[in-house]
PDB file of C-alpha atoms in Angstrom:
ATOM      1  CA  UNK T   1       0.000   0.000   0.000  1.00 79.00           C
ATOM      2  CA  UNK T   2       2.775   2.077   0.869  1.00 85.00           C
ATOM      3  CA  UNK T   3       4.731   1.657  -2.265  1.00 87.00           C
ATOM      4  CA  UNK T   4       1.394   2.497  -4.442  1.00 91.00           C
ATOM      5  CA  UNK T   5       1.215   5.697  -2.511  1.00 91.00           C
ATOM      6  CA  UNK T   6       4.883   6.471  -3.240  1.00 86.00           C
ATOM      7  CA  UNK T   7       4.618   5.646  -6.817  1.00 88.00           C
ATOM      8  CA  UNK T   8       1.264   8.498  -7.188  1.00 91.00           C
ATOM      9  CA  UNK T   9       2.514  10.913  -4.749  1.00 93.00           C
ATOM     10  CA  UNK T  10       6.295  11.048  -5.915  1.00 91.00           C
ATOM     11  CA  UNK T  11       5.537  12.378  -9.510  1.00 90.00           C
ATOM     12  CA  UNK T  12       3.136  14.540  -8.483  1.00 93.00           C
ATOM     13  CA  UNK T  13       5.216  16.234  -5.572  1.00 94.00           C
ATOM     14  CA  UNK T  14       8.427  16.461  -7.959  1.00 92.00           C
ATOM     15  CA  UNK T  15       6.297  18.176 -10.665  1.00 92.00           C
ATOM     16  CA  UNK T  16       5.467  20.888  -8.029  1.00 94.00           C
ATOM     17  CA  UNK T  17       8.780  21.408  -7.217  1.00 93.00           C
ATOM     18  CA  UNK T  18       9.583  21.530 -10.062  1.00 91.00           C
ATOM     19  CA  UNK T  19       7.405  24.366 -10.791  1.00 92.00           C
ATOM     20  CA  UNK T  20       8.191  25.836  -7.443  1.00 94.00           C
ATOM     21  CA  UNK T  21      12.184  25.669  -8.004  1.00 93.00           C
ATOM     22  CA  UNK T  22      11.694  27.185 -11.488  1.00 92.00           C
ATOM     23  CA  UNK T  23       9.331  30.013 -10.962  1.00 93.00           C
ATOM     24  CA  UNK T  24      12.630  30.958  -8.560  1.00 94.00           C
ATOM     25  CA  UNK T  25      15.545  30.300 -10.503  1.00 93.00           C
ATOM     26  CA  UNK T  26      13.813  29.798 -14.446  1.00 92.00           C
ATOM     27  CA  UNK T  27      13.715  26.727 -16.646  1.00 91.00           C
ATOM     28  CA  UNK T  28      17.469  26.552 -17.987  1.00 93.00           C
ATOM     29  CA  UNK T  29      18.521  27.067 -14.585  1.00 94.00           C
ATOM     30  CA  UNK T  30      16.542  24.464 -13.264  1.00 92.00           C
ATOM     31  CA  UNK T  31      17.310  21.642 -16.426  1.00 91.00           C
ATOM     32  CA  UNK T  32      21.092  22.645 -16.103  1.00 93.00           C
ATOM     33  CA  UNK T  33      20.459  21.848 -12.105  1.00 92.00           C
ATOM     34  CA  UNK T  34      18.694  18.493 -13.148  1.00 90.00           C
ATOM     35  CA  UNK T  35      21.532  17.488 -14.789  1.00 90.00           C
ATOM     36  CA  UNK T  36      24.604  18.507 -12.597  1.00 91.00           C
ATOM     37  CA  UNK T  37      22.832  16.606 -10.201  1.00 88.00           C
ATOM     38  CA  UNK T  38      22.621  13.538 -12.514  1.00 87.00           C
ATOM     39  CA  UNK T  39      26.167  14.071 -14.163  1.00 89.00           C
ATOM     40  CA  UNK T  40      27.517  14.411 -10.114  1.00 86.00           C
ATOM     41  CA  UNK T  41      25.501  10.916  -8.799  1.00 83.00           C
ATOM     42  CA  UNK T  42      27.310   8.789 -11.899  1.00 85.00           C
ATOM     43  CA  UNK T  43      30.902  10.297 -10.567  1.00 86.00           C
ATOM     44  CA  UNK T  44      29.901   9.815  -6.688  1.00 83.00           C
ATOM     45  CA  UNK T  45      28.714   6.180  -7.186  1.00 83.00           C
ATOM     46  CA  UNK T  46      31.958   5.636  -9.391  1.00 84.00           C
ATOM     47  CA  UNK T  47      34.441   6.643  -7.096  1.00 83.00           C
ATOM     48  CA  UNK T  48      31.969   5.188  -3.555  1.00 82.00           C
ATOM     49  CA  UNK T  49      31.316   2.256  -5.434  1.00 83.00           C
ATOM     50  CA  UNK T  50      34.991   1.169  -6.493  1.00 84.00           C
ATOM     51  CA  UNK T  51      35.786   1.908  -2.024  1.00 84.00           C
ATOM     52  CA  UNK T  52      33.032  -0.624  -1.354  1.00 86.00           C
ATOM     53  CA  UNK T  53      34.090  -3.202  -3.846  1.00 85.00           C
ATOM     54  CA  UNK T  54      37.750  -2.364  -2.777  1.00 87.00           C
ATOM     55  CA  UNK T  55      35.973  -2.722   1.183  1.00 86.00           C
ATOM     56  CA  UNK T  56      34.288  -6.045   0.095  1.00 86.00           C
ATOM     57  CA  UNK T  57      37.352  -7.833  -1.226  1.00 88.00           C
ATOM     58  CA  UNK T  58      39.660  -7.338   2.020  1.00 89.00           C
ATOM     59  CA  UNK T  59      36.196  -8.950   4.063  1.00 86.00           C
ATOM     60  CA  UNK T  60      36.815 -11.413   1.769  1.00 86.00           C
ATOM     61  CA  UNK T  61      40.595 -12.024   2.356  1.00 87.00           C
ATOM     62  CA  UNK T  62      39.841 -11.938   6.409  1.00 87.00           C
ATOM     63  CA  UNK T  63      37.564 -14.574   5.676  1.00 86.00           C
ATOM     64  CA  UNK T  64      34.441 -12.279   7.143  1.00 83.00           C
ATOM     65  CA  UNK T  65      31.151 -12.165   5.017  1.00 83.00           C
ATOM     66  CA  UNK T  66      31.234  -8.503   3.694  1.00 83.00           C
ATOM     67  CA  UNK T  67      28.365  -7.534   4.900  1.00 83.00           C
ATOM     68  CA  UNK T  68      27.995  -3.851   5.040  1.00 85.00           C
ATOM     69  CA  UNK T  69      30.050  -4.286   1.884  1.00 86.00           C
ATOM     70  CA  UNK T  70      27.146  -5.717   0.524  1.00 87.00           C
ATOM     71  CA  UNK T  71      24.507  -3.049   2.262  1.00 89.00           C
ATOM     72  CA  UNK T  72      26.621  -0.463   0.691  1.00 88.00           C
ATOM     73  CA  UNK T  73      26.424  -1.549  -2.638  1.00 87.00           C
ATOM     74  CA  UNK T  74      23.075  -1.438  -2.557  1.00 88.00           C
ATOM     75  CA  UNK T  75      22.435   1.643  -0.831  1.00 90.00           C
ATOM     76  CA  UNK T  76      24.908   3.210  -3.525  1.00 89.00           C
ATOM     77  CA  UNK T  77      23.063   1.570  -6.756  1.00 87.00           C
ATOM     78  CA  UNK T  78      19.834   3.379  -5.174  1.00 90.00           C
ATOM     79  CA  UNK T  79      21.251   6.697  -4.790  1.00 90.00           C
ATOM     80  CA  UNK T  80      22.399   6.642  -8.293  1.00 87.00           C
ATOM     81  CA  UNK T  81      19.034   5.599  -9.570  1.00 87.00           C
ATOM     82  CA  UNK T  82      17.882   8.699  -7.490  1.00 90.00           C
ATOM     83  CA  UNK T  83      20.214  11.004  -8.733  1.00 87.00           C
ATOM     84  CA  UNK T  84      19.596   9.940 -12.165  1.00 85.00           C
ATOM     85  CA  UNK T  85      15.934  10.010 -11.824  1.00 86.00           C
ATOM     86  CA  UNK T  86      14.740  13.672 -12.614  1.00 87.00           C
ATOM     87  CA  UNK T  87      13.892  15.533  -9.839  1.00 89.00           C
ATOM     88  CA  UNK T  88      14.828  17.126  -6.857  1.00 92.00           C
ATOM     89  CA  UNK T  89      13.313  15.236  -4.033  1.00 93.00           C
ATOM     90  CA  UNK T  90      14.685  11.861  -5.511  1.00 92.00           C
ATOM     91  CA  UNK T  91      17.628  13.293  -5.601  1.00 92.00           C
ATOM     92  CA  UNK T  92      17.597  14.646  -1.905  1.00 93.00           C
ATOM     93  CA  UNK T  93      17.041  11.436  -0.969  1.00 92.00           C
ATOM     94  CA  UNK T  94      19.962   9.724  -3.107  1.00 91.00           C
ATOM     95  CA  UNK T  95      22.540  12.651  -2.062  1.00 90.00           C
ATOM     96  CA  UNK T  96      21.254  10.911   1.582  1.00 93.00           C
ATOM     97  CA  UNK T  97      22.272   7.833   0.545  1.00 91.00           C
ATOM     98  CA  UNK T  98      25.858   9.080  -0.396  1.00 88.00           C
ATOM     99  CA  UNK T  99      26.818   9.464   3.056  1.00 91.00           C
ATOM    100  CA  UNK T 100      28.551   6.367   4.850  1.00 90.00           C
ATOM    101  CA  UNK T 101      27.004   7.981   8.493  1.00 93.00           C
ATOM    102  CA  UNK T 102      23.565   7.773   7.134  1.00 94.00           C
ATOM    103  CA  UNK T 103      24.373   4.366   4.969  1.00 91.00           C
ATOM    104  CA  UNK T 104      25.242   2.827   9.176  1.00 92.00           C
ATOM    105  CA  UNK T 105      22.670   4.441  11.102  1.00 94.00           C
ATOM    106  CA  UNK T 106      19.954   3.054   8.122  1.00 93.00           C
ATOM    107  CA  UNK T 107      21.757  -0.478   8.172  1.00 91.00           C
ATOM    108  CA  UNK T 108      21.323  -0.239  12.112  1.00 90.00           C
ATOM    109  CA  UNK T 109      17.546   0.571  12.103  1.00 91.00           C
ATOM    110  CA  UNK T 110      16.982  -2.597   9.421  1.00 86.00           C
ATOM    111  CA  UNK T 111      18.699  -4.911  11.309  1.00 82.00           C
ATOM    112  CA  UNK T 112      16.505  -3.764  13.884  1.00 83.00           C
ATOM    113  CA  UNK T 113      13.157  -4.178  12.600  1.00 81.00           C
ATOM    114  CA  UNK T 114      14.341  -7.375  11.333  1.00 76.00           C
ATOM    115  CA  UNK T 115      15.215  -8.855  14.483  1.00 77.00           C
ATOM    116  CA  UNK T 116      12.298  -7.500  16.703  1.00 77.00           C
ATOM    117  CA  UNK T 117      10.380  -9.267  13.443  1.00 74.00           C
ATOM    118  CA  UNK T 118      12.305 -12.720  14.049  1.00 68.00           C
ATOM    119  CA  UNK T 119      12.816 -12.032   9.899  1.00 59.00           C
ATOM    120  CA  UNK T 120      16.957 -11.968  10.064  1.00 55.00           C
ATOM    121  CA  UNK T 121      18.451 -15.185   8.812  1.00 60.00           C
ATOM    122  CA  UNK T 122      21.965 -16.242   8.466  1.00 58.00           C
ATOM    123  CA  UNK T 123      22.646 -19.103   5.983  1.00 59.00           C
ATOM    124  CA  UNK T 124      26.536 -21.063   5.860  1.00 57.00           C
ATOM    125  CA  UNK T 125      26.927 -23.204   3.669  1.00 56.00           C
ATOM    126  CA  UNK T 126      23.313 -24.035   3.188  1.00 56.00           C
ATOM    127  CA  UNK T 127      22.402 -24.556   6.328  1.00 56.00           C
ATOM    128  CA  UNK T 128      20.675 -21.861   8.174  1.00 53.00           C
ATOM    129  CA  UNK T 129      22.475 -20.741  11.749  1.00 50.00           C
ATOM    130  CA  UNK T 130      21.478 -18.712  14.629  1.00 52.00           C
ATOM    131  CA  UNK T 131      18.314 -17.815  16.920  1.00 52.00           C
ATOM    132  CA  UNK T 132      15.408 -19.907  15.326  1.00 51.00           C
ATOM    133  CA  UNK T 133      17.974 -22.126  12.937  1.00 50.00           C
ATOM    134  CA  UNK T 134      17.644 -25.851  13.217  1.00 51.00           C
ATOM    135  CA  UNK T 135      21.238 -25.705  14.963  1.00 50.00           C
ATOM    136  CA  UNK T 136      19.818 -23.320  17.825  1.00 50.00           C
ATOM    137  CA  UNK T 137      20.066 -23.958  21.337  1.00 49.00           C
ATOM    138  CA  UNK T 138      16.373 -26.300  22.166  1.00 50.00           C
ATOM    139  CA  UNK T 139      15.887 -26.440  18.631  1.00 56.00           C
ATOM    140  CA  UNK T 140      14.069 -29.774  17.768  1.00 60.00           C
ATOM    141  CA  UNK T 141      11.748 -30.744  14.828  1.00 61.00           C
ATOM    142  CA  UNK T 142       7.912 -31.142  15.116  1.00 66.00           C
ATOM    143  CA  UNK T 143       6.286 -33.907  16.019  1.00 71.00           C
ATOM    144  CA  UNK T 144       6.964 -37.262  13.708  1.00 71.00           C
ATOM    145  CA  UNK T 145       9.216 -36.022  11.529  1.00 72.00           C
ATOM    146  CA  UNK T 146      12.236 -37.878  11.950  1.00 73.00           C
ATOM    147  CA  UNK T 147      15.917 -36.379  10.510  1.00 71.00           C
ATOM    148  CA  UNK T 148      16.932 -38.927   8.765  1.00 74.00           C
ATOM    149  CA  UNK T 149      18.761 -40.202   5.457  1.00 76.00           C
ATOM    150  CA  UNK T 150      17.632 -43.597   3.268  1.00 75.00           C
ATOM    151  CA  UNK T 151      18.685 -45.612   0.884  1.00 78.00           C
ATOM    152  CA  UNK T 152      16.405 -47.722  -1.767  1.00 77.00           C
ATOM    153  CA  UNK T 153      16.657 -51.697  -0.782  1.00 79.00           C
ATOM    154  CA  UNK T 154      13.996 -52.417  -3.293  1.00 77.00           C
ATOM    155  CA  UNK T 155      15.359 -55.792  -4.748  1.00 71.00           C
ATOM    156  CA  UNK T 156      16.392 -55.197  -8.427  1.00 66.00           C
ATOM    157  CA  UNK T 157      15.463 -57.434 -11.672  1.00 66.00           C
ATOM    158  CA  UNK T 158      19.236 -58.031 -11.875  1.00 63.00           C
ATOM    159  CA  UNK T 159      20.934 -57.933  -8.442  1.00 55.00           C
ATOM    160  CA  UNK T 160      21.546 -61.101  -6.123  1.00 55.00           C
ATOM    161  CA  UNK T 161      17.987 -61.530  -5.660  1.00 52.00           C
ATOM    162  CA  UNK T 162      17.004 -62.282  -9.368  1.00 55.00           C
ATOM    163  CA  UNK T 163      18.942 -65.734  -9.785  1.00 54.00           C
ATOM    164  CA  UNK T 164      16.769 -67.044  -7.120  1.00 54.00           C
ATOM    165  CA  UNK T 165      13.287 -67.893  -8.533  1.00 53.00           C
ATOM    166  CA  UNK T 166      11.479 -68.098  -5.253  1.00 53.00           C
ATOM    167  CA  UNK T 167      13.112 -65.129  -3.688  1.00 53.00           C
ATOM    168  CA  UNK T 168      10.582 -62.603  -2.285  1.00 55.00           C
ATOM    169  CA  UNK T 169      10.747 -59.341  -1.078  1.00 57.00           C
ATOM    170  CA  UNK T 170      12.837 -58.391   1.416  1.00 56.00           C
ATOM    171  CA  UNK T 171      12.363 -59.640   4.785  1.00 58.00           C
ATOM    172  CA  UNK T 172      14.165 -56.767   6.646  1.00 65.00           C
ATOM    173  CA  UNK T 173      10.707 -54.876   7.607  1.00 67.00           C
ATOM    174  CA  UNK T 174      10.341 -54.132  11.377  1.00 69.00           C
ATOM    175  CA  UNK T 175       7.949 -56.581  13.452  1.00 72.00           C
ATOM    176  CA  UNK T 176       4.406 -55.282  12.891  1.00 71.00           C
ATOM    177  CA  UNK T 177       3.958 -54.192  16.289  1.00 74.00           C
ATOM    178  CA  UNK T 178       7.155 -51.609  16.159  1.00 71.00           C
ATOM    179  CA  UNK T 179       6.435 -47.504  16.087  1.00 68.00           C
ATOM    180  CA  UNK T 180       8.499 -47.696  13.427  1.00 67.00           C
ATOM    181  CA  UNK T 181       6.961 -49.710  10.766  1.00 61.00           C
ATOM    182  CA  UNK T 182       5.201 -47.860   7.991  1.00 62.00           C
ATOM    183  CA  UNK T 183       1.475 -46.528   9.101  1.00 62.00           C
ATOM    184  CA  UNK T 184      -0.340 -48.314   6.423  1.00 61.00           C
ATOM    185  CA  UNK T 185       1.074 -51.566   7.144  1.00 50.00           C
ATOM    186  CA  UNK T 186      -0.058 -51.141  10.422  1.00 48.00           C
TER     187      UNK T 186
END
């Protein structure tokens, strides 16, 4: 709902800016603003981007997940889609995200919300780790589901079983009374 609103409201509150900022300074002023802004995000996210990759790659060499590398990077790719968007509120808000103080104190208020939401998840390897992961302290699956790996031992047409004309099937089922015997066999 949120996002809708943005979409409608954005365009329309730009256009009166735009109208505002121009009545002020006149059109050429204001297109030749438009685009130093534009021209100026591309060099910012050039020279902040290449310090975050730079950032990322000794994370990597520590062996450390780059993280707020990673945050970065994304926070930098949105300012320049700001910037380059025409308009001056957009690009308020992508000068914003130009600044490595505001970059940490927005990363801080999302890890935030997504821990008071339980929606933070770390995965190595595959396998998911930490508060609410299946290796988490009192962490045990629901009832009757058993972790556990198999293996087929359905006799083939051609294994050992198959010179043997009166061989059956396998005889290696658990005594009918046992918890562990299939439900429908029961």
């Amino acid at each position: 709902m949120y996002i809708l609103l943005a979409i409608i409201l954005l365009p329309i509150i730009e256009i009166a800016v735009f109208i505002k900022v121009g009545g002020l300074i006149g059109l050429w002023q204001t297109l030749a603003l438009i685009l130093l802004t534009a021209f100026g995000g591309i060099a910012l996210l050039r020279h902040q981007g290449f310090a975050v990759a730079q950032r990322a790659r000794e994370s990597l060499a520590r062996n450390e997940p780059p993280v707020a590398e990673v945050f970065d990077g994304f926070c930098l790719v949105a300012a320049g889609v700001l910037l380059l968007t025409p308009g001056f509120v957009t690009d308020v808000f992508g000068a914003l995200l130009f600044i490595p103080a505001f970059r940490r104190f927005l990363r801080g208020r999302m890890v935030g919300v997504l821990r008071k939401r339980g929606e933070m998840r770390v995965f190595v390897d595959g396998a998911e780790v930490g508060p609410g992961g299946p290796f988490s302290r009192g962490s045990r699956p629901p009832p009757g589901v058993i972790d556990a790996e198999f293996r087929d031992v359905t006799p083939d047409e051609s294994g050992p079983g198959a010179s043997n004309p009166g061989a059956g099937p396998t005889t290696d089922l658990p005594p009918p009374d046992s918890r562990w015997r299939p439900p429908h066999n029961r």
